[in-house]
Amino acid sequence: MHHGTTVAGFVGALALSALTIPVAAQADDFSGDIKITKVVVNGGKDIVLGTTDVKTFTIAVTATDDSGIEVGNTFPVMWHTPLPNGDYYAGVMPDNIAGKCVRQSFTTTTCTYTLKMSPRTPQDNTTAGTWTVRAHALANDGDYITKDSAAKAKVLRNSRLTVNASPEPVKKNKTITVTGALTRANWETYKYGGYAKQPVKLQFKKKGTSTYKTLKTVTTDSKGNLRTTTKATADGYFRYSFAGTSTSPAVASAADYVDVK
């Protein structure tokens, strides 16, 4: 496919639904010795969405060619699911496809693009997880490349975790109950809901120390709630810690201090 057609397809998609990117999935398309050497999404960090706030992030595309890179024709699109008709379901593109370009050398240029994603962009929870970046670049001598899978990025449903240890104060070596809840963003109801059947670590940091130690692993119930017991051996801080999954990020609760008499 000629680079002009590729550009037109990408630009035309901007005027269409933010949920479907009508650019047919295909193998890499290129002409000449141009290369896309690096694509970095959100500075290498996961994109985490809650229930309301819009997330602004960047995609930086580095391309090289012996004639130099034509500024304004190097741009990305990020998508989740290929559709049977060749379109993409759930996708985002930069509002300004020119980006901000910095010439690293005569041959190499890095263009950085600003994109926005809201909890309503994915539309439903099935699109949490790994997204793919498709990138296009054009050289000054007419060489071009469209890299269908130039990078991968995680778009995750934000997670929250609480803790409460009681009673407090408590006598030494007496039993305390530690409760909490693990919830995560729901992109269909736009509320937080319990994350069921997930392993969460109960951790303790003794007063005057800097390191948490894991006491046990507790599994959330069907509503995301946590409940367990442990011995109160010394003054210190209890917290719950969740390692995360492929669709939700790791999170630790705030610390709850227990005074042991």
Coordinates of C-alpha atoms in Angstrom, one line a residue:
M1 CA 0.0 0.0 0.0
H2 CA 1.4 3.4 -0.9
H3 CA 2.2 5.8 1.9
G4 CA -0.3 8.4 0.8
T5 CA -3.2 5.9 1.2
T6 CA -1.9 5.0 4.7
V7 CA -1.8 8.6 5.8
A8 CA -5.2 9.3 4.4
G9 CA -6.7 6.3 6.2
F10 CA -5.2 7.4 9.6
V11 CA -6.2 11.0 9.2
G12 CA -9.7 10.1 8.0
A13 CA -10.2 8.0 11.1
L14 CA -9.9 11.1 13.3
A15 CA -13.3 12.3 12.1
L16 CA -14.9 8.9 12.9
S17 CA -15.9 7.2 16.1
A18 CA -13.3 7.1 18.8
L19 CA -14.2 3.5 19.4
T20 CA -13.5 2.1 16.0
I21 CA -10.4 2.8 14.0
P22 CA -11.2 1.9 10.3
V23 CA -7.7 0.9 9.2
A24 CA -7.4 -2.6 8.1
A25 CA -5.1 -4.9 10.1
Q26 CA -2.1 -5.9 7.9
A27 CA 1.5 -6.9 7.9
D28 CA 4.2 -4.2 8.0
D29 CA 4.2 -2.1 4.8
F30 CA 7.3 -0.3 3.7
S31 CA 9.4 1.0 0.9
G32 CA 13.1 1.8 1.0
D33 CA 15.5 1.7 4.0
I34 CA 13.4 3.8 6.5
K35 CA 13.0 2.2 9.9
I36 CA 11.0 2.9 13.0
T37 CA 13.5 2.2 15.7
K38 CA 11.7 2.9 18.9
V39 CA 8.2 3.6 20.2
V40 CA 7.5 4.5 23.9
V41 CA 4.0 4.8 25.3
N42 CA 3.4 6.9 28.4
G43 CA 7.1 7.0 29.3
G44 CA 7.1 3.2 29.6
K45 CA 4.4 3.2 32.4
D46 CA 1.0 1.5 32.3
I47 CA -2.0 3.7 31.5
V48 CA -4.4 3.4 34.4
L49 CA -8.0 4.6 34.1
G50 CA -10.5 5.1 36.9
T51 CA -14.2 5.9 36.4
T52 CA -14.3 9.6 35.6
D53 CA -10.9 11.3 34.9
V54 CA -9.4 11.6 31.5
K55 CA -5.8 10.3 31.2
T56 CA -3.4 12.3 29.1
F57 CA -0.3 10.5 27.9
T58 CA 2.3 10.5 25.2
I59 CA 3.6 8.2 22.5
A60 CA 7.1 8.9 21.2
V61 CA 8.0 7.5 17.8
T62 CA 11.6 7.5 16.6
A63 CA 12.3 6.9 13.0
T64 CA 15.5 6.9 10.8
D65 CA 16.3 7.2 7.1
D66 CA 19.5 8.2 5.2
S67 CA 17.6 11.2 3.8
G68 CA 16.0 12.2 7.1
I69 CA 12.5 12.0 8.4
E70 CA 9.7 14.2 7.0
V71 CA 8.1 16.0 10.0
G72 CA 4.4 15.8 10.2
N73 CA 4.2 12.3 8.7
T74 CA 5.3 10.2 11.6
F75 CA 2.3 9.3 13.8
P76 CA 0.8 6.5 15.9
V77 CA -2.6 5.0 16.6
M78 CA -3.2 2.7 19.6
W79 CA -5.9 0.0 19.4
H80 CA -7.1 -3.1 21.3
T81 CA -9.2 -5.5 19.3
P82 CA -9.1 -6.4 15.6
L83 CA -12.6 -6.8 14.2
P84 CA -13.5 -9.4 11.5
N85 CA -14.0 -6.7 8.9
G86 CA -10.4 -5.5 9.4
D87 CA -11.3 -2.5 11.6
Y88 CA -10.2 -2.0 15.2
Y89 CA -12.5 -1.8 18.3
A90 CA -11.4 0.6 21.0
G91 CA -8.7 2.9 19.8
V92 CA -7.2 6.4 20.2
M93 CA -5.2 8.7 18.1
P94 CA -3.4 12.1 18.7
D95 CA -5.5 15.2 18.1
N96 CA -2.5 16.7 16.4
I97 CA -0.8 14.2 14.1
A98 CA 2.1 16.5 13.5
G99 CA 3.3 16.0 17.1
K100 CA 6.4 17.7 18.5
C101 CA 9.4 16.5 16.6
V102 CA 13.1 16.7 17.7
R103 CA 15.9 15.9 15.3
Q104 CA 18.4 13.6 17.0
S105 CA 20.7 13.7 13.9
F106 CA 20.4 14.3 10.2
T107 CA 19.0 10.8 9.8
T108 CA 16.9 10.3 13.0
T109 CA 13.9 12.1 14.4
T110 CA 11.8 11.5 17.5
C111 CA 8.2 12.8 17.4
T112 CA 6.1 12.9 20.5
Y113 CA 2.3 12.9 20.4
T114 CA -0.2 13.7 23.1
L115 CA -3.3 11.5 23.4
K116 CA -6.2 11.4 25.7
M117 CA -8.2 8.4 27.0
S118 CA -11.2 8.4 29.2
P119 CA -13.0 5.5 31.0
R120 CA -15.5 5.8 28.2
T121 CA -12.9 5.2 25.4
P122 CA -12.6 1.5 26.1
Q123 CA -16.4 1.4 26.5
D124 CA -16.4 -1.9 28.4
N125 CA -14.2 -4.0 30.7
T126 CA -13.1 -6.5 27.9
T127 CA -10.6 -3.9 26.6
A128 CA -8.5 -3.8 29.8
G129 CA -5.1 -5.3 29.3
T130 CA -2.6 -5.1 26.4
W131 CA -3.1 -2.6 23.6
T132 CA -1.1 -2.4 20.4
V133 CA 0.5 0.7 18.8
R134 CA 0.6 1.0 15.0
A135 CA 3.0 3.7 13.7
H136 CA 3.7 5.3 10.4
A137 CA 6.7 7.3 9.2
L138 CA 7.7 9.0 5.9
A139 CA 11.2 10.0 4.8
N140 CA 12.3 13.0 2.8
D141 CA 13.2 10.9 -0.2
G142 CA 9.7 9.3 -0.2
D143 CA 10.6 6.1 1.7
Y144 CA 7.8 5.1 4.0
I145 CA 6.9 2.5 6.6
T146 CA 3.8 1.5 8.5
K147 CA 4.6 -0.8 11.4
D148 CA 1.5 -2.7 12.4
S149 CA 2.8 -3.7 15.9
A150 CA 5.3 -1.1 16.7
A151 CA 4.8 -1.3 20.5
K152 CA 2.6 -2.7 23.2
A153 CA 1.1 -0.9 26.2
K154 CA -1.1 -1.8 29.1
V155 CA -4.4 0.0 29.7
L156 CA -5.6 -1.0 33.2
R157 CA -8.7 -0.7 35.4
N158 CA -7.6 1.3 38.5
S159 CA -7.6 -0.6 41.8
R160 CA -8.2 0.6 45.4
L161 CA -7.4 -1.1 48.7
T162 CA -8.4 -0.3 52.3
V163 CA -7.4 -1.7 55.7
N164 CA -8.7 -1.5 59.3
A165 CA -7.2 -3.3 62.3
S166 CA -9.1 -3.6 65.5
P167 CA -9.4 -3.3 68.4
E168 CA -6.9 -0.6 69.1
P169 CA -5.2 -0.2 71.5
V170 CA -4.8 -3.9 72.2
K171 CA -3.0 -6.0 74.8
K172 CA 0.2 -7.7 73.7
N173 CA -0.3 -11.2 72.1
K174 CA -4.1 -10.7 71.9
T175 CA -5.9 -11.3 68.6
I176 CA -6.8 -8.5 66.3
T177 CA -9.1 -8.6 63.3
V178 CA -7.9 -6.9 60.1
T179 CA -10.5 -6.1 57.5
G180 CA -10.4 -4.3 54.2
A181 CA -11.7 -4.3 50.6
L182 CA -10.2 -4.5 47.2
T183 CA -12.1 -2.7 44.5
R184 CA -11.5 -1.7 40.9
A185 CA -12.9 0.6 38.3
N186 CA -15.8 -0.7 36.2
W187 CA -15.8 0.8 32.7
E188 CA -19.5 -0.1 32.1
T189 CA -21.1 1.3 35.3
Y190 CA -18.4 3.9 35.9
K191 CA -18.3 2.9 39.6
Y192 CA -15.8 0.9 41.7
G193 CA -16.8 -2.7 42.4
G194 CA -15.4 -5.5 44.5
Y195 CA -12.6 -7.5 42.9
A196 CA -13.4 -11.1 43.9
K197 CA -11.2 -14.1 44.6
Q198 CA -7.9 -12.2 44.5
P199 CA -4.9 -13.0 46.7
V200 CA -3.9 -10.0 48.9
K201 CA -1.0 -9.9 51.4
L202 CA -1.4 -8.8 55.0
Q203 CA 1.8 -7.0 55.9
F204 CA 3.2 -5.5 59.2
K205 CA 5.9 -2.9 59.8
K206 CA 7.1 -2.7 63.4
K207 CA 7.3 0.8 64.9
G208 CA 10.8 2.3 64.3
T209 CA 11.6 0.1 61.3
S210 CA 11.3 0.8 57.6
T211 CA 10.3 -2.5 56.0
Y212 CA 7.0 -4.3 55.8
K213 CA 7.0 -8.1 56.3
T214 CA 4.3 -10.3 54.9
L215 CA 2.3 -12.1 57.6
K216 CA -0.1 -14.1 55.4
T217 CA -2.0 -14.1 52.2
V218 CA -5.8 -13.5 52.3
T219 CA -8.2 -14.1 49.4
T220 CA -11.0 -11.6 48.8
D221 CA -14.6 -12.8 49.0
S222 CA -17.2 -12.6 46.2
K223 CA -17.6 -8.8 47.0
G224 CA -13.9 -8.0 47.2
N225 CA -13.9 -7.9 51.0
L226 CA -11.0 -9.0 53.2
R227 CA -11.0 -10.4 56.8
T228 CA -8.5 -12.2 58.8
T229 CA -7.0 -12.4 62.3
T230 CA -3.4 -12.1 63.7
K231 CA -1.6 -11.7 67.0
A232 CA -0.7 -8.2 68.2
T233 CA 3.0 -8.6 69.2
A234 CA 4.3 -5.0 69.0
D235 CA 3.4 -1.4 68.1
G236 CA 3.3 -1.0 64.4
Y237 CA 1.5 -0.6 61.1
F238 CA -0.7 -3.0 59.3
R239 CA -1.5 -2.8 55.6
Y240 CA -2.9 -4.9 52.7
S241 CA -0.8 -5.2 49.5
F242 CA -2.2 -6.4 46.1
A243 CA 0.3 -7.5 43.4
G244 CA -2.0 -6.7 40.5
T245 CA -3.2 -8.6 37.5
S246 CA -3.0 -8.3 33.7
T247 CA -6.0 -6.0 33.9
S248 CA -5.6 -4.0 37.1
P249 CA -2.5 -2.5 38.7
A250 CA -0.7 -3.3 42.0
V251 CA -1.9 -1.3 45.0
A252 CA -1.2 -1.0 48.7
S253 CA -3.6 0.3 51.3
A254 CA -2.8 3.1 53.6
A255 CA -1.2 2.0 56.9
D256 CA -3.3 1.4 60.0
Y257 CA -1.3 1.9 63.3
V258 CA -2.0 -0.4 66.2
D259 CA -0.9 0.6 69.7
V260 CA 0.0 -2.5 71.7
K261 CA -0.1 -2.2 75.5

